[in-house]
PDB file of C-alpha atoms in Angstrom:
ATOM      1  CA  UNK A 130      -8.303   0.145  21.970  1.00 89.00           C
ATOM      2  CA  UNK A 131     -10.179   0.280  19.092  1.00 96.00           C
ATOM      3  CA  UNK A 132     -13.840  -0.857  17.948  1.00 95.00           C
ATOM      4  CA  UNK A 133     -15.596  -1.654  14.792  1.00 95.00           C
ATOM      5  CA  UNK A 134     -18.344   1.019  13.372  1.00 92.00           C
ATOM      6  CA  UNK A 135     -20.846   0.454  11.129  1.00 90.00           C
ATOM      7  CA  UNK A 136     -19.161  -0.002   7.310  1.00 92.00           C
ATOM      8  CA  UNK A 137     -19.453   2.271   4.459  1.00 93.00           C
ATOM      9  CA  UNK A 138     -20.651   0.654   1.378  1.00 92.00           C
ATOM     10  CA  UNK A 139     -19.070   1.375  -1.917  1.00 93.00           C
ATOM     11  CA  UNK A 140     -20.988   0.709  -5.340  1.00 91.00           C
ATOM     12  CA  UNK A 141     -18.011  -2.095  -6.349  1.00 93.00           C
ATOM     13  CA  UNK A 142     -15.399  -4.033  -5.048  1.00 95.00           C
ATOM     14  CA  UNK A 143     -11.450  -3.347  -4.277  1.00 96.00           C
ATOM     15  CA  UNK A 144      -9.222  -4.589  -6.509  1.00 95.00           C
ATOM     16  CA  UNK A 145      -6.102  -6.562  -4.915  1.00 94.00           C
ATOM     17  CA  UNK A 146      -3.632  -3.220  -5.242  1.00 94.00           C
ATOM     18  CA  UNK A 147      -1.242  -2.478  -2.698  1.00 92.00           C
ATOM     19  CA  UNK A 148      -2.507   0.657  -0.522  1.00 96.00           C
ATOM     20  CA  UNK A 149      -5.928   0.757  -2.425  1.00 97.00           C
ATOM     21  CA  UNK A 150      -7.443   3.187  -0.319  1.00 97.00           C
ATOM     22  CA  UNK A 151      -7.456   7.051   0.237  1.00 96.00           C
ATOM     23  CA  UNK A 152      -8.940   8.926   3.102  1.00 96.00           C
ATOM     24  CA  UNK A 153      -9.133  13.144   2.738  1.00 94.00           C
ATOM     25  CA  UNK A 154     -10.574  14.471   5.797  1.00 92.00           C
ATOM     26  CA  UNK A 155     -12.410  18.106   5.462  1.00 89.00           C
ATOM     27  CA  UNK A 156     -12.766  19.172   8.781  1.00 84.00           C
ATOM     28  CA  UNK A 157     -14.253  22.459   7.756  1.00 86.00           C
ATOM     29  CA  UNK A 158     -17.347  20.687   6.079  1.00 86.00           C
ATOM     30  CA  UNK A 159     -17.270  18.167   8.463  1.00 88.00           C
ATOM     31  CA  UNK A 160     -16.822  15.253   5.832  1.00 90.00           C
ATOM     32  CA  UNK A 161     -14.668  12.738   5.209  1.00 94.00           C
ATOM     33  CA  UNK A 162     -13.924  11.613   1.206  1.00 94.00           C
ATOM     34  CA  UNK A 163     -12.979   7.786   0.912  1.00 96.00           C
ATOM     35  CA  UNK A 164     -11.662   6.491  -2.239  1.00 95.00           C
ATOM     36  CA  UNK A 165     -11.536   2.682  -3.431  1.00 96.00           C
ATOM     37  CA  UNK A 166     -10.000   1.451  -6.948  1.00 94.00           C
ATOM     38  CA  UNK A 167     -11.994  -1.209  -8.918  1.00 94.00           C
ATOM     39  CA  UNK A 168     -10.304  -1.940 -12.201  1.00 88.00           C
ATOM     40  CA  UNK A 169     -10.218   1.813 -14.177  1.00 84.00           C
ATOM     41  CA  UNK A 170     -13.134   2.458 -11.702  1.00 90.00           C
ATOM     42  CA  UNK A 171     -12.314   4.918  -8.617  1.00 92.00           C
ATOM     43  CA  UNK A 172     -15.461   4.402  -6.036  1.00 94.00           C
ATOM     44  CA  UNK A 173     -15.822   7.739  -4.039  1.00 93.00           C
ATOM     45  CA  UNK A 174     -18.013   8.273  -0.627  1.00 94.00           C
ATOM     46  CA  UNK A 175     -17.841  11.290   1.036  1.00 92.00           C
ATOM     47  CA  UNK A 176     -19.141  10.550   4.601  1.00 90.00           C
ATOM     48  CA  UNK A 177     -20.498  13.527   7.316  1.00 85.00           C
ATOM     49  CA  UNK A 178     -18.627  13.119  10.414  1.00 74.00           C
ATOM     50  CA  UNK A 179     -21.843  11.527  12.371  1.00 70.00           C
ATOM     51  CA  UNK A 180     -21.428   8.827   9.772  1.00 67.00           C
ATOM     52  CA  UNK A 181     -25.254   9.291   9.082  1.00 70.00           C
ATOM     53  CA  UNK A 182     -24.931  11.126   5.734  1.00 84.00           C
ATOM     54  CA  UNK A 183     -23.027   9.342   2.073  1.00 87.00           C
ATOM     55  CA  UNK A 184     -22.636  10.997  -1.259  1.00 90.00           C
ATOM     56  CA  UNK A 185     -21.404   7.932  -3.783  1.00 90.00           C
ATOM     57  CA  UNK A 186     -19.627   9.114  -7.285  1.00 90.00           C
ATOM     58  CA  UNK A 187     -17.590   7.025  -9.493  1.00 90.00           C
ATOM     59  CA  UNK A 188     -14.875   8.279 -11.820  1.00 87.00           C
ATOM     60  CA  UNK A 189     -13.897   6.364 -15.198  1.00 82.00           C
ATOM     61  CA  UNK A 190     -10.900   6.537 -16.691  1.00 71.00           C
ATOM     62  CA  UNK A 191     -10.926   8.851 -20.002  1.00 61.00           C
ATOM     63  CA  UNK A 192     -11.631   6.450 -22.943  1.00 52.00           C
ATOM     64  CA  UNK A 193     -10.959   3.171 -20.794  1.00 45.00           C
ATOM     65  CA  UNK A 194      -7.227   5.029 -19.940  1.00 45.00           C
ATOM     66  CA  UNK A 195      -5.708   3.865 -23.268  1.00 44.00           C
ATOM     67  CA  UNK A 196      -3.810   5.654 -25.240  1.00 43.00           C
ATOM     68  CA  UNK A 197      -1.668   4.830 -28.390  1.00 42.00           C
ATOM     69  CA  UNK A 198      -3.421   1.200 -27.183  1.00 43.00           C
ATOM     70  CA  UNK A 199      -0.627   0.555 -24.960  1.00 44.00           C
ATOM     71  CA  UNK A 200       0.193   3.481 -22.365  1.00 49.00           C
ATOM     72  CA  UNK A 201      -2.174   4.587 -19.450  1.00 69.00           C
ATOM     73  CA  UNK A 202      -3.549   8.402 -18.683  1.00 75.00           C
ATOM     74  CA  UNK A 203      -2.844   9.611 -15.095  1.00 82.00           C
ATOM     75  CA  UNK A 204      -5.847  11.736 -14.341  1.00 85.00           C
ATOM     76  CA  UNK A 205      -5.898  14.672 -11.530  1.00 87.00           C
ATOM     77  CA  UNK A 206      -9.282  15.697 -10.294  1.00 86.00           C
ATOM     78  CA  UNK A 207     -10.838  18.155  -8.166  1.00 84.00           C
ATOM     79  CA  UNK A 208     -11.225  16.838  -4.275  1.00 80.00           C
ATOM     80  CA  UNK A 209     -14.550  15.660  -4.568  1.00 79.00           C
ATOM     81  CA  UNK A 210     -13.992  13.897  -7.732  1.00 82.00           C
ATOM     82  CA  UNK A 211     -16.246  16.842  -9.455  1.00 81.00           C
ATOM     83  CA  UNK A 212     -13.884  18.317 -11.930  1.00 85.00           C
ATOM     84  CA  UNK A 213     -10.991  16.515 -13.959  1.00 86.00           C
ATOM     85  CA  UNK A 214      -8.096  19.428 -13.954  1.00 87.00           C
ATOM     86  CA  UNK A 215      -5.404  17.856 -16.001  1.00 87.00           C
ATOM     87  CA  UNK A 216      -4.329  14.655 -17.841  1.00 86.00           C
ATOM     88  CA  UNK A 217      -1.525  13.203 -18.972  1.00 85.00           C
ATOM     89  CA  UNK A 218      -0.245  10.514 -21.047  1.00 82.00           C
ATOM     90  CA  UNK A 219       2.308   8.024 -18.843  1.00 76.00           C
ATOM     91  CA  UNK A 220       4.139   6.696 -22.330  1.00 66.00           C
ATOM     92  CA  UNK A 221       7.798   7.319 -22.389  1.00 54.00           C
ATOM     93  CA  UNK A 222      10.356   7.448 -25.383  1.00 52.00           C
ATOM     94  CA  UNK A 223      12.111   4.282 -23.479  1.00 53.00           C
ATOM     95  CA  UNK A 224       9.233   1.952 -23.163  1.00 50.00           C
ATOM     96  CA  UNK A 225       8.933  -0.915 -25.837  1.00 51.00           C
ATOM     97  CA  UNK A 226       5.705  -0.533 -28.209  1.00 47.00           C
ATOM     98  CA  UNK A 227       3.948  -3.387 -26.736  1.00 51.00           C
ATOM     99  CA  UNK A 228       4.531  -2.385 -23.218  1.00 61.00           C
ATOM    100  CA  UNK A 229       1.843  -0.662 -21.279  1.00 66.00           C
ATOM    101  CA  UNK A 230       3.132   1.891 -18.537  1.00 76.00           C
ATOM    102  CA  UNK A 231       1.273   3.011 -15.983  1.00 81.00           C
ATOM    103  CA  UNK A 232       1.563   5.124 -12.773  1.00 86.00           C
ATOM    104  CA  UNK A 233       1.891   3.431  -9.614  1.00 90.00           C
ATOM    105  CA  UNK A 234       2.613   5.951  -5.918  1.00 94.00           C
ATOM    106  CA  UNK A 235       1.724   9.376  -5.678  1.00 95.00           C
ATOM    107  CA  UNK A 236       2.705  11.981  -2.971  1.00 96.00           C
ATOM    108  CA  UNK A 237       2.347  15.634  -2.860  1.00 94.00           C
ATOM    109  CA  UNK A 238       5.562  17.198  -1.949  1.00 92.00           C
ATOM    110  CA  UNK A 239       7.125  20.867  -1.014  1.00 84.00           C
ATOM    111  CA  UNK A 240       4.852  23.818  -1.904  1.00 83.00           C
ATOM    112  CA  UNK A 241       3.582  23.034  -4.955  1.00 91.00           C
ATOM    113  CA  UNK A 242       4.576  19.743  -6.187  1.00 95.00           C
ATOM    114  CA  UNK A 243       3.306  16.265  -6.999  1.00 95.00           C
ATOM    115  CA  UNK A 244       5.279  13.320  -7.918  1.00 96.00           C
ATOM    116  CA  UNK A 245       3.868  10.354  -9.557  1.00 95.00           C
ATOM    117  CA  UNK A 246       5.759   6.602 -10.187  1.00 95.00           C
ATOM    118  CA  UNK A 247       5.451   5.063 -13.439  1.00 93.00           C
ATOM    119  CA  UNK A 248       6.052   1.338 -14.345  1.00 92.00           C
ATOM    120  CA  UNK A 249       8.927   1.870 -15.855  1.00 92.00           C
ATOM    121  CA  UNK A 250      11.054   3.393 -12.475  1.00 95.00           C
ATOM    122  CA  UNK A 251      10.674   6.914 -13.627  1.00 95.00           C
ATOM    123  CA  UNK A 252       9.134   9.501 -11.096  1.00 96.00           C
ATOM    124  CA  UNK A 253       7.331  12.597 -12.901  1.00 95.00           C
ATOM    125  CA  UNK A 254       7.263  15.837 -10.951  1.00 96.00           C
ATOM    126  CA  UNK A 255       4.215  17.934 -11.821  1.00 96.00           C
ATOM    127  CA  UNK A 256       4.462  21.461 -10.593  1.00 95.00           C
ATOM    128  CA  UNK A 257       1.122  22.625  -9.419  1.00 93.00           C
ATOM    129  CA  UNK A 258      -0.018  26.623  -9.941  1.00 90.00           C
ATOM    130  CA  UNK A 259      -1.090  27.857  -6.607  1.00 86.00           C
ATOM    131  CA  UNK A 260      -4.229  28.886  -9.163  1.00 82.00           C
ATOM    132  CA  UNK A 261      -5.697  27.546 -12.258  1.00 79.00           C
ATOM    133  CA  UNK A 262      -4.835  24.555 -13.933  1.00 80.00           C
ATOM    134  CA  UNK A 263      -1.413  25.040 -15.703  1.00 89.00           C
ATOM    135  CA  UNK A 264       0.230  21.818 -14.816  1.00 91.00           C
ATOM    136  CA  UNK A 265       3.381  21.259 -16.185  1.00 93.00           C
ATOM    137  CA  UNK A 266       6.032  18.273 -15.850  1.00 94.00           C
ATOM    138  CA  UNK A 267       9.169  19.609 -14.424  1.00 94.00           C
ATOM    139  CA  UNK A 268      11.429  17.105 -13.543  1.00 95.00           C
ATOM    140  CA  UNK A 269      11.637  13.659 -14.239  1.00 96.00           C
ATOM    141  CA  UNK A 270      13.675  11.310 -11.769  1.00 97.00           C
ATOM    142  CA  UNK A 271      15.329   8.722 -12.969  1.00 96.00           C
ATOM    143  CA  UNK A 272      17.316   6.251  -9.802  1.00 96.00           C
ATOM    144  CA  UNK A 273      15.206   3.331 -10.169  1.00 97.00           C
ATOM    145  CA  UNK A 274      15.389   0.706 -12.698  1.00 94.00           C
ATOM    146  CA  UNK A 275      12.458  -1.241 -11.166  1.00 95.00           C
ATOM    147  CA  UNK A 276       8.941  -0.392 -11.443  1.00 95.00           C
ATOM    148  CA  UNK A 277       7.516   2.235  -8.746  1.00 96.00           C
ATOM    149  CA  UNK A 278       5.216   0.800  -5.911  1.00 97.00           C
ATOM    150  CA  UNK A 279       4.938   3.926  -3.537  1.00 97.00           C
ATOM    151  CA  UNK A 280       5.675   7.036  -2.839  1.00 98.00           C
ATOM    152  CA  UNK A 281       5.788   9.307   0.330  1.00 97.00           C
ATOM    153  CA  UNK A 282       6.414  12.578   1.540  1.00 95.00           C
ATOM    154  CA  UNK A 283       6.782  13.743   5.025  1.00 92.00           C
ATOM    155  CA  UNK A 284       3.640  14.512   7.054  1.00 81.00           C
ATOM    156  CA  UNK A 285       4.844  15.901  10.057  1.00 79.00           C
ATOM    157  CA  UNK A 286       4.851  19.731  11.155  1.00 71.00           C
ATOM    158  CA  UNK A 287       8.743  19.339  10.875  1.00 67.00           C
ATOM    159  CA  UNK A 288       9.769  21.178   7.240  1.00 59.00           C
ATOM    160  CA  UNK A 289      13.393  21.623   8.671  1.00 62.00           C
ATOM    161  CA  UNK A 290      14.036  17.800   7.704  1.00 70.00           C
ATOM    162  CA  UNK A 291      17.070  17.318   5.472  1.00 83.00           C
ATOM    163  CA  UNK A 292      14.639  15.196   3.320  1.00 91.00           C
ATOM    164  CA  UNK A 293      11.191  15.108   2.934  1.00 93.00           C
ATOM    165  CA  UNK A 294      10.081  12.330   0.196  1.00 96.00           C
ATOM    166  CA  UNK A 295      11.168   8.816  -0.459  1.00 98.00           C
ATOM    167  CA  UNK A 296      10.375   6.251  -3.470  1.00 98.00           C
ATOM    168  CA  UNK A 297       9.893   2.639  -3.332  1.00 98.00           C
ATOM    169  CA  UNK A 298      10.050   0.223  -6.008  1.00 97.00           C
ATOM    170  CA  UNK A 299       9.385  -3.874  -6.889  1.00 96.00           C
ATOM    171  CA  UNK A 300      13.182  -4.566  -5.798  1.00 96.00           C
ATOM    172  CA  UNK A 301      12.910  -2.905  -2.788  1.00 97.00           C
ATOM    173  CA  UNK A 302      15.152  -0.705  -3.469  1.00 97.00           C
ATOM    174  CA  UNK A 303      14.303   2.818  -1.387  1.00 98.00           C
ATOM    175  CA  UNK A 304      15.807   6.599  -2.489  1.00 98.00           C
ATOM    176  CA  UNK A 305      15.364   9.282  -0.075  1.00 97.00           C
ATOM    177  CA  UNK A 306      14.912  13.060  -1.526  1.00 97.00           C
ATOM    178  CA  UNK A 307      14.935  16.481  -0.864  1.00 95.00           C
ATOM    179  CA  UNK A 308      12.620  18.656  -2.704  1.00 93.00           C
ATOM    180  CA  UNK A 309      12.626  22.135  -4.456  1.00 90.00           C
ATOM    181  CA  UNK A 310      13.445  23.321  -7.638  1.00 90.00           C
ATOM    182  CA  UNK A 311      15.994  20.841  -8.640  1.00 93.00           C
ATOM    183  CA  UNK A 312      14.920  17.690  -6.945  1.00 96.00           C
ATOM    184  CA  UNK A 313      18.317  16.062  -4.778  1.00 96.00           C
ATOM    185  CA  UNK A 314      18.784  12.703  -4.331  1.00 97.00           C
ATOM    186  CA  UNK A 315      19.928  12.357  -0.419  1.00 96.00           C
ATOM    187  CA  UNK A 316      20.147   8.819   0.104  1.00 96.00           C
ATOM    188  CA  UNK A 317      19.841   5.568  -1.405  1.00 97.00           C
ATOM    189  CA  UNK A 318      18.857   2.626   0.646  1.00 97.00           C
ATOM    190  CA  UNK A 319      19.638  -0.891  -0.655  1.00 92.00           C
ATOM    191  CA  UNK A 320      17.112  -3.629  -1.499  1.00 86.00           C
ATOM    192  CA  UNK A 321      17.246  -7.327   0.221  1.00 80.00           C
ATOM    193  CA  UNK A 322      15.603  -9.165  -2.693  1.00 87.00           C
ATOM    194  CA  UNK A 323      11.750  -8.378  -1.484  1.00 95.00           C
ATOM    195  CA  UNK A 324       9.477  -5.606  -2.826  1.00 96.00           C
ATOM    196  CA  UNK A 325       8.706  -2.794  -0.568  1.00 97.00           C
ATOM    197  CA  UNK A 326       5.202  -2.570  -0.894  1.00 97.00           C
ATOM    198  CA  UNK A 327       4.449   0.789   1.402  1.00 98.00           C
ATOM    199  CA  UNK A 328       6.359   3.316   2.524  1.00 98.00           C
ATOM    200  CA  UNK A 329       5.499   6.123   5.149  1.00 98.00           C
ATOM    201  CA  UNK A 330       7.549   9.443   6.201  1.00 97.00           C
ATOM    202  CA  UNK A 331       6.875  11.144   9.284  1.00 96.00           C
ATOM    203  CA  UNK A 332       9.060  13.572  11.408  1.00 94.00           C
ATOM    204  CA  UNK A 333      12.728  12.462  10.091  1.00 94.00           C
ATOM    205  CA  UNK A 334      11.745   9.069   9.939  1.00 96.00           C
ATOM    206  CA  UNK A 335      11.061   6.425   7.351  1.00 97.00           C
ATOM    207  CA  UNK A 336       8.411   2.996   7.831  1.00 98.00           C
ATOM    208  CA  UNK A 337       8.591   0.824   4.878  1.00 98.00           C
ATOM    209  CA  UNK A 338       6.544  -2.152   4.845  1.00 98.00           C
ATOM    210  CA  UNK A 339       8.006  -5.407   2.549  1.00 97.00           C
ATOM    211  CA  UNK A 340       6.609  -7.894   1.278  1.00 96.00           C
ATOM    212  CA  UNK A 341       8.275 -10.322   3.630  1.00 96.00           C
ATOM    213  CA  UNK A 342       5.883  -9.210   6.465  1.00 97.00           C
ATOM    214  CA  UNK A 343       8.649  -7.340   8.039  1.00 97.00           C
ATOM    215  CA  UNK A 344       8.785  -3.406   8.307  1.00 98.00           C
ATOM    216  CA  UNK A 345      12.132  -1.546   8.428  1.00 97.00           C
ATOM    217  CA  UNK A 346      12.138   1.817  10.251  1.00 98.00           C
ATOM    218  CA  UNK A 347      15.166   4.179   9.172  1.00 97.00           C
ATOM    219  CA  UNK A 348      16.358   7.297  10.128  1.00 96.00           C
ATOM    220  CA  UNK A 349      16.125   9.996   7.371  1.00 95.00           C
ATOM    221  CA  UNK A 350      19.208  11.835   7.811  1.00 92.00           C
ATOM    222  CA  UNK A 351      21.497   8.930   8.236  1.00 94.00           C
ATOM    223  CA  UNK A 352      19.485   5.963   6.216  1.00 96.00           C
ATOM    224  CA  UNK A 353      20.294   3.578   8.979  1.00 96.00           C
ATOM    225  CA  UNK A 354      17.791   1.359  10.063  1.00 96.00           C
ATOM    226  CA  UNK A 355      16.791   1.599  14.046  1.00 97.00           C
ATOM    227  CA  UNK A 356      13.937  -0.946  14.310  1.00 97.00           C
ATOM    228  CA  UNK A 357      13.002  -3.818  12.409  1.00 97.00           C
ATOM    229  CA  UNK A 358       9.816  -5.537  13.426  1.00 97.00           C
ATOM    230  CA  UNK A 359       8.324  -9.108  12.150  1.00 97.00           C
ATOM    231  CA  UNK A 360       5.037  -7.403  11.692  1.00 97.00           C
ATOM    232  CA  UNK A 361       3.013  -9.718  10.040  1.00 98.00           C
ATOM    233  CA  UNK A 362       2.679 -13.479   8.636  1.00 96.00           C
ATOM    234  CA  UNK A 363       1.722 -12.469   5.033  1.00 96.00           C
ATOM    235  CA  UNK A 364       2.984  -9.507   2.390  1.00 96.00           C
ATOM    236  CA  UNK A 365       2.367  -6.132   3.923  1.00 98.00           C
ATOM    237  CA  UNK A 366       0.045  -4.371   1.409  1.00 97.00           C
ATOM    238  CA  UNK A 367      -0.338  -0.729   3.350  1.00 98.00           C
ATOM    239  CA  UNK A 368       0.671   1.765   5.869  1.00 98.00           C
ATOM    240  CA  UNK A 369      -0.280   5.159   6.972  1.00 98.00           C
ATOM    241  CA  UNK A 370       1.105   7.528   9.526  1.00 98.00           C
ATOM    242  CA  UNK A 371      -1.086   9.379  11.984  1.00 97.00           C
ATOM    243  CA  UNK A 372       0.675  13.167  11.695  1.00 95.00           C
ATOM    244  CA  UNK A 373       0.145  14.320  15.216  1.00 96.00           C
ATOM    245  CA  UNK A 374       0.504  11.238  17.002  1.00 96.00           C
ATOM    246  CA  UNK A 375       3.092   9.048  14.887  1.00 97.00           C
ATOM    247  CA  UNK A 376       0.849   6.362  14.906  1.00 98.00           C
ATOM    248  CA  UNK A 377       1.753   4.080  12.299  1.00 98.00           C
ATOM    249  CA  UNK A 378      -0.964   0.926  10.732  1.00 98.00           C
ATOM    250  CA  UNK A 379       0.368  -1.707   8.791  1.00 98.00           C
ATOM    251  CA  UNK A 380      -2.227  -4.099   6.988  1.00 98.00           C
ATOM    252  CA  UNK A 381      -1.324  -7.271   5.590  1.00 98.00           C
ATOM    253  CA  UNK A 382      -2.511 -10.390   3.103  1.00 96.00           C
ATOM    254  CA  UNK A 383      -2.838 -12.421   6.496  1.00 97.00           C
ATOM    255  CA  UNK A 384      -5.997 -10.444   7.729  1.00 97.00           C
ATOM    256  CA  UNK A 385      -4.800  -8.798  10.233  1.00 98.00           C
ATOM    257  CA  UNK A 386      -4.316  -4.509  10.915  1.00 98.00           C
ATOM    258  CA  UNK A 387      -1.430  -3.418  13.865  1.00 98.00           C
ATOM    259  CA  UNK A 388      -1.240   0.275  15.209  1.00 98.00           C
ATOM    260  CA  UNK A 389       2.333   1.443  16.465  1.00 98.00           C
ATOM    261  CA  UNK A 390       3.619   4.320  17.708  1.00 98.00           C
ATOM    262  CA  UNK A 391       6.910   5.701  16.098  1.00 98.00           C
ATOM    263  CA  UNK A 392       8.918   8.115  18.839  1.00 96.00           C
ATOM    264  CA  UNK A 393      12.570   9.110  19.713  1.00 94.00           C
ATOM    265  CA  UNK A 394      13.862   7.961  22.687  1.00 94.00           C
ATOM    266  CA  UNK A 395      14.609  11.362  24.344  1.00 92.00           C
ATOM    267  CA  UNK A 396      17.905  10.581  25.916  1.00 92.00           C
ATOM    268  CA  UNK A 397      19.490   8.471  22.962  1.00 91.00           C
ATOM    269  CA  UNK A 398      17.835   9.993  20.266  1.00 89.00           C
ATOM    270  CA  UNK A 399      17.097   6.587  18.622  1.00 95.00           C
ATOM    271  CA  UNK A 400      13.993   5.821  16.989  1.00 97.00           C
ATOM    272  CA  UNK A 401      11.840   2.954  19.013  1.00 97.00           C
ATOM    273  CA  UNK A 402       8.232   1.738  18.244  1.00 98.00           C
ATOM    274  CA  UNK A 403       5.794   0.802  20.366  1.00 97.00           C
ATOM    275  CA  UNK A 404       2.786  -1.786  19.509  1.00 98.00           C
ATOM    276  CA  UNK A 405      -0.632  -0.071  20.657  1.00 97.00           C
ATOM    277  CA  UNK A 406      -3.314  -2.388  18.983  1.00 98.00           C
ATOM    278  CA  UNK A 407      -4.074  -5.631  16.718  1.00 98.00           C
ATOM    279  CA  UNK A 408      -7.013  -5.960  14.467  1.00 97.00           C
ATOM    280  CA  UNK A 409      -8.255  -9.391  12.798  1.00 97.00           C
ATOM    281  CA  UNK A 410     -10.435  -8.396  10.097  1.00 96.00           C
ATOM    282  CA  UNK A 411     -11.797 -12.185   9.584  1.00 94.00           C
ATOM    283  CA  UNK A 412     -11.822 -13.623   6.143  1.00 93.00           C
ATOM    284  CA  UNK A 413     -10.667 -10.460   4.204  1.00 96.00           C
ATOM    285  CA  UNK A 414      -7.610  -9.941   2.669  1.00 96.00           C
ATOM    286  CA  UNK A 415      -6.397  -6.593   3.760  1.00 98.00           C
ATOM    287  CA  UNK A 416      -5.230  -4.169   0.404  1.00 97.00           C
ATOM    288  CA  UNK A 417      -5.809  -0.514   2.403  1.00 98.00           C
ATOM    289  CA  UNK A 418      -5.650   1.256   5.409  1.00 98.00           C
ATOM    290  CA  UNK A 419      -5.603   5.022   6.353  1.00 98.00           C
ATOM    291  CA  UNK A 420      -6.422   6.999   9.556  1.00 98.00           C
ATOM    292  CA  UNK A 421      -8.995   8.940   9.278  1.00 95.00           C
ATOM    293  CA  UNK A 422      -7.897  12.174  11.150  1.00 95.00           C
ATOM    294  CA  UNK A 423      -4.371  13.353  11.834  1.00 95.00           C
ATOM    295  CA  UNK A 424      -4.508  12.139  15.641  1.00 96.00           C
ATOM    296  CA  UNK A 425      -5.317   8.228  14.646  1.00 97.00           C
ATOM    297  CA  UNK A 426      -8.532   7.824  16.769  1.00 96.00           C
ATOM    298  CA  UNK A 427     -10.308   6.748  13.627  1.00 96.00           C
ATOM    299  CA  UNK A 428      -8.918   4.205  10.549  1.00 98.00           C
ATOM    300  CA  UNK A 429     -10.593   2.534   8.101  1.00 97.00           C
ATOM    301  CA  UNK A 430      -9.755  -1.081   5.861  1.00 98.00           C
ATOM    302  CA  UNK A 431     -10.766  -2.292   2.623  1.00 97.00           C
ATOM    303  CA  UNK A 432     -10.301  -5.705   1.374  1.00 97.00           C
ATOM    304  CA  UNK A 433      -9.808  -7.765  -1.735  1.00 96.00           C
ATOM    305  CA  UNK A 434     -13.087  -8.434  -3.651  1.00 94.00           C
ATOM    306  CA  UNK A 435     -15.022  -6.467  -0.641  1.00 95.00           C
ATOM    307  CA  UNK A 436     -18.030  -4.118  -1.525  1.00 95.00           C
ATOM    308  CA  UNK A 437     -17.533  -1.989   1.678  1.00 96.00           C
ATOM    309  CA  UNK A 438     -14.960   0.094   4.129  1.00 96.00           C
ATOM    310  CA  UNK A 439     -14.702  -1.052   7.130  1.00 96.00           C
ATOM    311  CA  UNK A 440     -14.343   1.635   9.987  1.00 95.00           C
ATOM    312  CA  UNK A 441     -12.859   1.518  13.729  1.00 97.00           C
ATOM    313  CA  UNK A 442     -12.929   4.117  16.634  1.00 96.00           C
ATOM    314  CA  UNK A 443     -10.933   4.534  19.642  1.00 95.00           C
ATOM    315  CA  UNK A 444     -12.567   3.427  22.824  1.00 92.00           C
TER     316      UNK A 444
END
């Protein structure tokens, strides 16, 4: 069971975007960073562990985010938002001149790669040096033909999995990759006519949320579906996994947030899902949800046109 805690106020409301909440706990500093997008602004809040002290910052995209009048800039900052360390114009030779190109979906994988999806279906692989800001584009993955919706890497401690990255697009297609100096496509999971709006990967398991309100749970190694859940009555807008416990959070436009647990049956090795908790966020169209710690003992939620981050703690 979870109970509602005091909300965190933000300076502007959350836009109606999939996965519109990022949470970064930093145990060494006893701080948790929250980030929410509003148009071309990123609202950042750093909160102390006891929830008594807050610090706000707003990041504005460079020159409104426009380059050559059409394409947007992807920017990378230090974790506290204090310094922009790199920017990259998202235009591509294939893009039509009147078509705006934007980034959607981001994940770090391997020891030094960051993958960023685009509205053209391309995935840019950035090579991040251990020191300095000499960031480069090392590869462009071109398997998707529709705009990317989300990207996730395996957040578990088991790094021996056959694949460690999954990408999703507007058609519902999933691509499973093994990262490295040359990224290798392991599997493609065909779409069934519904957008995959959010995807997460944990311990060789993929959880994908769809516009139908369903969650499909796949085995990474075989790409076989093990579980289908009719989780929500409306479009799923966010998924998250707690890496230390395998808890899965799902949030949707129906104003509900569900907490599940992913695990493998020790005898059959089949993937199973257990429902743990349901929370109704009254009169809120949920657009973002994240666990606030690796165990999943707390989570936070954002909603469209809502100028606060709602927090829940396990009791």
